[in-house]
Amino acid sequence: MTEAARNDVARVVIVDDDRAIRWVLERALAQPDLDVECIERADVALPRLLENPPDVLVTDIRMPGIDGLDLMSRVREAHPDLPVIVMTAHSDLDSAVASYQGGAFEYLPKPFDVDEALALVRRAVAHARERQRPVTVPEGLNAEIIGEAPAMQEVFRAIGRLSHSHITVLINGESGTGKERVAQALHQHSPRAGKPFIALNMAAIPRDLIESELFGHEKGAFTGAAQQRQGRFEQANGGTLFLDEIGDMPAETQTRLLRVLADGEFYRVGGHTPVKVDVRIIAATHQNLEVLVDDGRFREDLFHRLNVIRIHLPKLAERREDIPRLTRHFLAEAAKELTTDIKVLTSEAEAHLTRLPWPGNVRQLENICRWLTVMASGREILVEDLPPELRSPSASESSALGDWRTAFRDWADHALAEGHTHLLEEAVPDFERILIETALKHTGGRKGEAAELLGWGRNTLTRKLKTLLPALADE
C-alpha cells in the first residue's frame, strides 16, 4: 500500500464489553478505507487512545470499570477534536443528554442498523478530517422526559443539538403531549439555564389582557391598573419565554410580538419609554400554523420568525412502547405527591393500558395514574380497578386491534365540527409518519426492509424521512 493510500485509511477504535456487538461492528466496518480495532475494556483502551488517538472512537456507555462517558471525557480532554460515537442499550433522555454533554459526535441507541452505523462512522471520519469540534451540552436537567420510541429519540437529539443555542424553537404536538416539559428541557440545557423560564398559555388569557400579560402596564394605563406591573417579557429577561398555544394569539398581539422579536424592545401598555429585553422565545401549538397563515389568521412574517427550528412531539398512541415506563413513573410521582404507597400494575392491566387510544395523550395518562393512586383499593392495580370508561372492550380492542377506520372517521367528523380545514394536510403526514416509525420498529431501523414493508422504494422512504422525520433521515 502506498503512503497516500495509507493516509486515506481511517483508524476506528471500538470499545464495548459485549462480544457480539464487537463482532458485528468489526465486520460491518471491514472496509478498504477503514482500519478497525476492537477493545473489550475501557481501562485497557484508555492509555492506548491517549498515546495514539484514532480518527473515530465508538464506545458503549455501561461497562465494568471505566464507563464510556468517563472514557470519552478523558480522551477528549487530551484530544478535543476526536469525534466519539456513543452507543447504549439504555436509550433514555439522560443517556442522550449525558452523551452530548460530554461532547459526543453522535448518540447511537441499540439495536442499530449496521448500514446506518457504517454511514455514521464515515460521517465522523469526514468530521475529524475537517477538524470541527463536536457539539457539547451544559449541565442541569430537572424536567423528566421519558421515551424510547423513535420519535422521542428524535426529540432527545434535538435537545442535545440545541444545547448551546439561543435560537427560536417551535414545538408542534397535540394537547397533553408534553410541550412545556420539552421547552423546560431546552431552557435547562441552554446557556440561559441560570435565568428565568417563564411560561404563558395564550389560550388561557382573555384577549383584552394578553398585551398587559406579555408587556406589562404603567400605573393608570386602564381601569384597575393601580401600579406599574412587569409583563412576562421583562420577567424572562436574560432567560426563556415559553408561549404555549401561539396559534391563539390575537392578530394585534402578533404584530407587537413581531416588533419585539425584530427590535428587542417594547412599550408597556400606557407607556412611552421603550423597555429593552434579551429573551429567547420557545413557542408551541397543537394547530397547523401553515393552515392558519393560509387562512389569514396568523401573520406569515411572524410564522417565519418562530419557525426557525421545529420539534414535533408524537401522540401517546404513536409511542405505545413508552406507556409502561410512563405509567410506572407517574404512579411513583402520584404516590410521592399524595404521601402514600406506590401502586403497581399487573401485567394484564399494563397490557390493557398500552392498547388504549389515549386521546388526552401523556397528560391523560398522568391524571389516570393519580386517580388510580387514590381509588384503587389494593397495592396491585387490576384491570377491574381502572375507571369504567377505560375498562370497556371498545376502549382498547377497537383502537389497537379493530376498526381503526371508525376511529379515523370519528376524528374527521370531530375536526370538521370544530371548524378545522385542510384536513388532508394535517392527517396525511401523521398517517405516513406513524407507518414509517412502525415499519422501522419492526425492522430494527433497517430502512431497506422498512421500505419493502411499506410497499415503497428505498428512495421514496428516504425522501419521506427527510420531510417527516429529518433526524432519522440523517442516521
Coordinates of C-alpha atoms in Angstrom, one line a residue:
M1 CA 0.0 0.0 0.0
T2 CA 1.4 3.4 -0.9
E3 CA 1.8 6.2 1.6
A4 CA -1.1 8.2 0.1
A5 CA -3.4 5.2 0.2
R6 CA -2.4 4.5 3.8
N7 CA -3.2 8.1 4.7
D8 CA -6.7 7.6 3.3
V9 CA -7.4 4.8 5.7
A10 CA -9.2 6.0 8.8
R11 CA -8.5 4.2 12.1
V12 CA -11.6 3.4 14.1
V13 CA -11.5 2.0 17.7
I14 CA -14.5 0.2 19.1
V15 CA -14.7 -0.2 22.9
D16 CA -17.5 -2.5 24.2
D17 CA -17.7 -5.3 26.7
D18 CA -20.3 -7.1 24.6
R19 CA -18.5 -9.6 22.3
A20 CA -21.5 -9.8 19.9
I21 CA -21.5 -6.0 19.4
R22 CA -17.8 -6.0 18.8
W23 CA -18.1 -8.9 16.3
V24 CA -21.0 -7.2 14.4
L25 CA -19.3 -3.8 14.2
E26 CA -15.9 -5.2 13.3
R27 CA -17.4 -7.0 10.3
A28 CA -19.7 -4.1 9.3
L29 CA -16.7 -1.7 9.3
A30 CA -14.4 -4.1 7.4
Q31 CA -14.0 -1.6 4.5
P32 CA -10.9 -0.8 2.4
D33 CA -10.8 2.7 3.8
L34 CA -11.3 1.8 7.5
D35 CA -8.9 0.1 9.9
V36 CA -10.9 -1.3 12.8
E37 CA -9.6 -2.2 16.3
C38 CA -11.8 -3.7 19.0
I39 CA -11.1 -3.5 22.7
E40 CA -13.1 -5.1 25.4
R41 CA -12.5 -2.8 28.4
A42 CA -12.2 1.0 28.6
D43 CA -9.4 0.9 31.2
V44 CA -7.3 -1.1 28.7
A45 CA -8.3 1.2 25.9
L46 CA -7.6 4.5 27.7
P47 CA -3.7 4.5 27.6
R48 CA -3.7 3.4 24.0
L49 CA -6.1 6.1 23.0
L50 CA -4.2 8.8 24.9
E51 CA -0.9 7.8 23.3
N52 CA -2.3 7.1 19.8
P53 CA -5.7 8.6 19.2
P54 CA -7.8 7.1 16.3
D55 CA -9.8 9.0 13.7
V56 CA -13.0 7.9 15.4
L57 CA -13.9 6.3 18.7
V58 CA -17.0 4.2 19.1
T59 CA -17.8 3.3 22.7
D60 CA -20.5 1.8 24.8
I61 CA -21.7 3.6 27.9
R62 CA -22.2 0.9 30.5
M63 CA -19.0 -1.2 31.0
P64 CA -17.2 -2.6 34.0
G65 CA -14.5 -0.3 35.4
I66 CA -14.3 3.0 33.5
D67 CA -17.7 3.6 31.7
G68 CA -17.9 5.0 28.2
L69 CA -18.8 8.6 29.2
D70 CA -15.7 8.7 31.5
L71 CA -13.6 7.3 28.8
M72 CA -14.8 9.9 26.3
S73 CA -14.2 12.7 28.8
R74 CA -10.6 11.6 29.5
V75 CA -9.7 11.1 25.8
R76 CA -11.3 14.3 24.6
E77 CA -9.5 16.3 27.3
A78 CA -6.3 15.3 25.6
H79 CA -7.6 15.1 22.1
P80 CA -10.6 17.6 21.8
D81 CA -11.0 17.1 18.1
L82 CA -11.6 13.4 18.3
P83 CA -15.2 12.5 17.3
V84 CA -16.8 10.0 19.7
I85 CA -19.9 7.9 18.8
V86 CA -21.6 6.8 22.0
M87 CA -23.7 3.5 21.9
T88 CA -26.2 2.5 24.5
A89 CA -29.0 0.0 25.0
H90 CA -30.5 2.4 27.6
S91 CA -32.0 4.9 25.1
D92 CA -33.4 7.4 27.5
L93 CA -33.1 11.2 27.8
D94 CA -30.4 11.0 30.5
S95 CA -28.2 8.9 28.2
A96 CA -28.8 11.1 25.2
V97 CA -28.1 14.3 27.1
A98 CA -25.1 12.9 29.0
S99 CA -23.6 11.8 25.7
Y100 CA -23.9 15.2 24.1
Q101 CA -22.9 16.8 27.4
G102 CA -19.6 15.0 27.2
G103 CA -19.1 16.2 23.6
A104 CA -20.2 13.1 21.7
F105 CA -20.3 13.4 17.9
E106 CA -23.4 11.3 17.8
Y107 CA -25.6 9.1 20.1
L108 CA -26.5 5.6 18.7
P109 CA -29.2 3.7 20.5
K110 CA -29.0 -0.1 20.4
P111 CA -30.2 -2.1 18.5
F112 CA -28.9 -0.3 15.4
D113 CA -28.8 -1.0 11.7
V114 CA -25.3 -1.9 10.7
D115 CA -25.5 0.0 7.4
E116 CA -26.5 3.1 9.3
A117 CA -23.7 2.6 11.8
L118 CA -21.2 2.4 8.9
A119 CA -22.6 5.6 7.4
L120 CA -22.3 7.3 10.8
V121 CA -18.7 6.3 11.2
R122 CA -17.9 7.7 7.7
R123 CA -19.6 11.0 8.7
A124 CA -17.4 11.1 11.8
V125 CA -14.3 10.4 9.8
A126 CA -15.2 13.3 7.5
H127 CA -15.9 15.4 10.5
A128 CA -12.5 14.6 12.0
R129 CA -10.7 15.5 8.8
E130 CA -12.5 18.8 8.7
R131 CA -11.3 19.4 12.3
Q132 CA -14.6 20.6 13.6
R133 CA -15.4 20.3 17.3
P134 CA -18.5 18.2 18.3
V135 CA -21.4 19.9 20.0
T136 CA -21.4 19.8 23.8
V137 CA -24.3 20.2 26.2
P138 CA -24.2 22.2 29.5
E139 CA -25.2 20.6 32.8
G140 CA -28.6 20.7 34.5
L141 CA -31.8 18.9 33.7
N142 CA -34.8 18.8 36.1
A143 CA -37.6 18.1 33.7
E144 CA -38.4 14.4 33.3
I145 CA -39.0 13.3 29.8
I146 CA -39.4 9.6 29.2
G147 CA -39.3 7.9 25.8
E148 CA -37.7 5.0 24.0
A149 CA -39.9 5.4 20.8
P150 CA -38.0 6.5 17.7
A151 CA -39.9 9.8 17.6
M152 CA -38.9 10.6 21.2
Q153 CA -35.3 9.8 20.4
E154 CA -35.5 12.4 17.7
V155 CA -36.7 14.9 20.4
F156 CA -33.8 14.0 22.7
R157 CA -31.3 14.5 19.9
A158 CA -32.8 17.9 19.1
I159 CA -32.5 19.0 22.8
G160 CA -28.8 17.9 22.8
R161 CA -28.0 19.6 19.5
L162 CA -29.7 22.9 20.5
S163 CA -27.9 22.9 23.9
H164 CA -25.5 25.8 23.1
S165 CA -28.0 27.8 21.1
H166 CA -30.2 30.8 21.7
I167 CA -32.2 30.1 18.6
T168 CA -36.0 30.3 18.5
V169 CA -37.8 26.9 18.6
L170 CA -41.3 26.0 17.6
I171 CA -42.8 22.8 19.2
N172 CA -45.7 21.1 17.5
G173 CA -47.9 18.5 19.2
E174 CA -51.4 17.7 20.3
S175 CA -52.6 18.9 23.7
G176 CA -51.2 16.8 26.5
T177 CA -48.1 15.6 24.7
G178 CA -45.7 17.4 27.0
K179 CA -44.7 20.5 25.0
E180 CA -43.9 22.5 28.1
R181 CA -41.7 19.8 29.5
V182 CA -39.7 19.9 26.3
A183 CA -39.5 23.7 26.4
Q184 CA -38.2 23.4 30.0
A185 CA -35.6 20.9 28.9
L186 CA -34.5 23.2 26.1
H187 CA -34.1 26.0 28.6
Q188 CA -32.3 24.0 31.2
H189 CA -29.8 22.7 28.6
S190 CA -29.1 26.2 27.2
P191 CA -26.7 29.0 28.1
R192 CA -29.7 30.7 29.7
A193 CA -30.3 27.9 32.3
G194 CA -29.5 30.1 35.3
K195 CA -32.0 32.7 34.2
P196 CA -35.9 32.6 34.4
F197 CA -38.1 30.3 32.5
I198 CA -41.5 32.0 32.1
A199 CA -44.5 30.1 30.6
L200 CA -47.6 31.7 29.2
N201 CA -50.6 30.0 27.7
M202 CA -52.2 32.2 25.0
A203 CA -55.5 30.2 25.1
A204 CA -55.9 30.7 28.8
I205 CA -55.8 34.6 28.8
P206 CA -58.7 36.9 27.9
R207 CA -58.0 38.8 24.7
D208 CA -58.1 42.2 26.4
L209 CA -55.4 41.1 29.0
I210 CA -52.9 39.4 26.7
E211 CA -50.8 42.6 25.9
S212 CA -50.7 43.5 29.6
E213 CA -49.6 40.0 30.4
L214 CA -46.9 40.0 27.8
F215 CA -45.6 43.6 28.0
G216 CA -46.8 44.8 31.4
H217 CA -48.5 48.2 32.0
E218 CA -48.0 51.5 33.6
K219 CA -49.9 52.8 36.6
G220 CA -53.2 54.2 35.4
A221 CA -53.0 52.7 31.9
F222 CA -56.5 51.3 32.3
T223 CA -59.2 50.9 35.0
G224 CA -57.7 48.8 37.8
A225 CA -54.1 49.5 36.9
A226 CA -53.2 50.8 40.4
Q227 CA -49.5 50.4 39.9
Q228 CA -46.8 49.6 37.3
R229 CA -46.6 45.9 36.5
Q230 CA -43.9 44.0 34.7
G231 CA -45.0 41.7 31.9
R232 CA -43.7 38.2 31.1
F233 CA -41.1 39.6 28.7
E234 CA -39.5 41.6 31.5
Q235 CA -39.8 38.7 33.9
A236 CA -38.0 36.5 31.4
N237 CA -35.2 38.9 30.7
G238 CA -32.0 37.0 30.1
G239 CA -33.9 33.7 30.1
T240 CA -36.6 32.0 28.1
L241 CA -40.2 32.9 27.4
F242 CA -42.4 29.9 26.5
L243 CA -45.5 30.9 24.6
D244 CA -47.9 27.9 24.5
E245 CA -50.8 27.7 22.0
I246 CA -49.2 30.5 20.0
G247 CA -51.9 29.9 17.3
D248 CA -54.5 31.5 19.6
M249 CA -52.6 34.8 19.8
P250 CA -54.8 37.7 18.6
A251 CA -53.7 39.5 15.4
E252 CA -52.9 42.8 17.1
T253 CA -50.7 41.0 19.6
Q254 CA -48.9 39.1 16.8
T255 CA -47.9 42.5 15.4
R256 CA -46.5 43.6 18.7
L257 CA -44.7 40.4 19.2
L258 CA -43.1 40.6 15.8
R259 CA -41.7 44.0 16.6
V260 CA -40.2 42.8 19.9
L261 CA -38.5 39.9 18.1
A262 CA -37.2 42.3 15.5
D263 CA -36.1 45.1 17.8
G264 CA -35.6 43.5 21.2
E265 CA -37.7 46.3 22.8
F266 CA -41.3 47.2 23.5
Y267 CA -43.5 49.6 25.4
R268 CA -45.6 48.7 28.4
V269 CA -49.3 49.3 27.9
G270 CA -49.8 53.0 28.5
G271 CA -46.0 53.6 28.5
H272 CA -43.9 55.9 26.4
T273 CA -40.4 54.7 27.3
P274 CA -39.0 51.7 25.4
V275 CA -38.0 48.6 27.5
K276 CA -35.1 46.6 26.1
V277 CA -35.0 42.8 26.8
D278 CA -32.9 39.8 25.9
V279 CA -35.3 36.9 25.7
R280 CA -35.3 33.5 23.9
I281 CA -38.7 32.6 22.5
I282 CA -39.9 29.0 22.5
A283 CA -43.4 28.7 21.0
A284 CA -45.8 25.8 20.9
T285 CA -49.0 24.9 19.3
H286 CA -51.3 22.0 18.6
Q287 CA -52.6 23.7 15.4
N288 CA -51.2 23.7 11.9
L289 CA -49.7 27.2 11.7
E290 CA -49.2 26.9 7.9
V291 CA -53.0 26.5 7.6
L292 CA -53.6 29.5 9.9
V293 CA -51.3 31.5 7.7
D294 CA -53.1 30.5 4.5
D295 CA -56.5 31.4 6.2
G296 CA -55.2 34.8 7.2
R297 CA -55.4 34.0 10.9
F298 CA -51.7 34.1 11.6
R299 CA -49.1 36.5 10.3
E300 CA -46.8 34.9 7.8
D301 CA -43.8 37.0 8.8
L302 CA -44.3 36.1 12.4
F303 CA -44.6 32.4 11.4
H304 CA -41.2 32.5 9.7
R305 CA -39.7 34.3 12.7
L306 CA -40.9 31.5 15.0
N307 CA -40.4 28.6 12.7
V308 CA -36.6 28.6 12.8
I309 CA -36.2 25.1 14.4
R310 CA -39.3 22.9 14.7
I311 CA -39.6 19.9 17.1
H312 CA -42.6 17.5 16.6
L313 CA -43.9 15.7 19.7
P314 CA -45.7 12.4 18.9
K315 CA -49.1 11.5 20.3
L316 CA -49.0 8.9 23.1
A317 CA -50.8 6.4 20.8
E318 CA -47.8 6.8 18.4
R319 CA -45.4 5.7 21.1
R320 CA -47.1 2.9 22.9
E321 CA -43.9 1.2 23.9
D322 CA -43.3 4.1 26.3
I323 CA -46.7 3.7 28.1
P324 CA -45.5 1.1 30.7
R325 CA -42.5 3.2 31.8
L326 CA -44.5 6.4 31.8
T327 CA -47.2 4.7 33.9
R328 CA -44.6 3.5 36.5
H329 CA -43.1 7.0 36.6
F330 CA -46.5 8.7 37.1
L331 CA -47.6 6.2 39.7
A332 CA -44.4 6.9 41.7
E333 CA -44.9 10.7 41.3
A334 CA -48.5 10.4 42.4
A335 CA -47.6 8.4 45.5
K336 CA -45.0 11.0 46.4
E337 CA -47.4 13.8 45.9
L338 CA -50.2 12.1 47.9
T339 CA -47.8 10.6 50.6
T340 CA -48.9 7.1 50.1
D341 CA -47.5 3.7 48.9
I342 CA -46.7 3.3 45.2
K343 CA -49.3 1.3 43.3
V344 CA -48.1 -1.4 40.9
L345 CA -49.9 -2.5 37.7
T346 CA -50.5 -6.2 37.0
S347 CA -49.2 -7.3 33.6
E348 CA -52.8 -7.6 32.4
A349 CA -53.6 -4.0 33.4
E350 CA -50.4 -2.7 31.9
A351 CA -51.2 -4.5 28.6
H352 CA -54.7 -3.1 28.6
L353 CA -53.4 0.5 29.2
T354 CA -50.9 0.0 26.3
R355 CA -53.8 -0.8 23.9
L356 CA -55.9 2.3 24.8
P357 CA -56.3 5.2 22.3
W358 CA -55.3 8.0 24.8
P359 CA -56.9 11.0 23.1
G360 CA -55.6 13.2 26.0
N361 CA -52.1 11.9 25.5
V362 CA -49.5 11.9 28.3
R363 CA -51.5 14.3 30.4
Q364 CA -54.5 12.0 30.4
L365 CA -52.2 9.1 31.5
E366 CA -50.7 11.2 34.3
N367 CA -54.2 12.0 35.6
I368 CA -55.3 8.4 35.4
C369 CA -52.3 7.4 37.5
R370 CA -53.2 10.0 40.1
W371 CA -56.8 8.7 40.1
L372 CA -55.6 5.1 40.5
T373 CA -53.3 6.0 43.4
V374 CA -56.4 7.3 45.2
M375 CA -59.1 5.0 44.1
A376 CA -57.5 1.5 43.7
S377 CA -58.1 -0.4 46.9
G378 CA -55.1 -2.7 46.8
R379 CA -51.4 -2.2 46.1
E380 CA -51.7 -4.1 42.8
I381 CA -53.9 -2.4 40.2
L382 CA -56.1 -4.9 38.2
V383 CA -58.0 -4.2 35.0
E384 CA -61.1 -4.1 37.2
D385 CA -59.6 -1.2 39.2
L386 CA -59.4 1.1 36.1
P387 CA -62.1 3.8 35.6
P388 CA -65.2 2.4 33.9
E389 CA -64.6 4.3 30.6
L390 CA -61.2 2.6 30.3
R391 CA -62.4 -0.9 31.1
S392 CA -64.8 -1.3 28.2
P393 CA -63.6 -3.7 25.4
S394 CA -64.2 -0.9 22.8
A395 CA -61.8 1.4 24.6
S396 CA -58.8 -0.8 23.8
E397 CA -59.7 -3.5 21.3
S398 CA -61.3 -1.3 18.7
S399 CA -58.4 1.1 18.9
A400 CA -55.4 -1.2 18.8
L401 CA -56.8 -4.3 17.0
G402 CA -60.1 -3.5 15.4
D403 CA -61.8 -0.8 13.3
W404 CA -59.3 2.0 13.1
R405 CA -61.3 3.3 10.2
T406 CA -64.2 4.1 12.6
A407 CA -61.8 6.0 14.9
F408 CA -60.4 7.9 11.9
R409 CA -63.9 8.8 10.7
D410 CA -64.8 10.0 14.2
W411 CA -61.7 12.2 14.3
A412 CA -62.5 13.7 10.9
D413 CA -66.1 14.3 12.0
H414 CA -65.0 16.0 15.2
A415 CA -62.3 18.1 13.5
L416 CA -64.8 19.4 10.9
A417 CA -67.4 20.1 13.6
E418 CA -64.7 22.3 15.3
G419 CA -64.2 24.3 12.1
H420 CA -60.9 22.7 11.1
T421 CA -59.9 23.0 7.4
H422 CA -57.3 21.4 5.1
L423 CA -57.7 18.1 6.9
L424 CA -55.6 16.2 4.4
E425 CA -52.6 18.5 5.1
E426 CA -52.9 17.6 8.8
A427 CA -53.8 13.8 8.5
V428 CA -51.6 12.5 5.7
P429 CA -48.2 13.5 7.2
D430 CA -49.3 12.0 10.6
F431 CA -50.6 8.8 8.8
E432 CA -47.3 8.4 6.9
R433 CA -45.2 9.2 10.0
I434 CA -46.9 6.5 12.0
L435 CA -46.4 3.9 9.3
I436 CA -42.8 4.8 8.8
E437 CA -42.0 4.7 12.6
T438 CA -43.8 1.4 13.0
A439 CA -42.1 -0.2 10.0
L440 CA -38.7 0.9 11.3
K441 CA -39.5 -0.5 14.7
H442 CA -40.3 -3.9 13.2
T443 CA -37.1 -4.0 11.1
G444 CA -34.8 -2.7 13.9
G445 CA -34.2 0.5 12.0
R446 CA -33.2 -1.1 8.7
K447 CA -34.6 1.3 6.1
G448 CA -34.4 -1.0 3.1
E449 CA -36.6 -3.6 4.8
A450 CA -38.9 -0.9 6.1
A451 CA -39.4 0.5 2.6
E452 CA -40.3 -3.0 1.4
L453 CA -42.8 -3.5 4.2
L454 CA -44.5 -0.2 3.3
G455 CA -44.5 -1.0 -0.4
W456 CA -42.2 1.9 -1.3
G457 CA -38.8 2.1 -2.9
R458 CA -35.8 2.9 -0.8
N459 CA -35.6 6.4 -2.4
T460 CA -39.2 7.1 -1.5
L461 CA -38.7 6.2 2.1
T462 CA -35.5 8.4 2.2
R463 CA -37.4 11.4 0.8
K464 CA -40.3 10.9 3.2
L465 CA -37.9 10.7 6.2
K466 CA -36.3 14.0 5.2
T467 CA -39.7 15.6 5.3
L468 CA -41.4 13.9 8.2
L469 CA -38.6 12.6 10.4
P470 CA -35.4 14.6 9.5
A471 CA -33.4 13.4 12.5
L472 CA -33.9 9.7 11.4
A473 CA -33.1 10.6 7.8
D474 CA -29.5 11.6 8.8
E475 CA -28.8 8.4 10.8

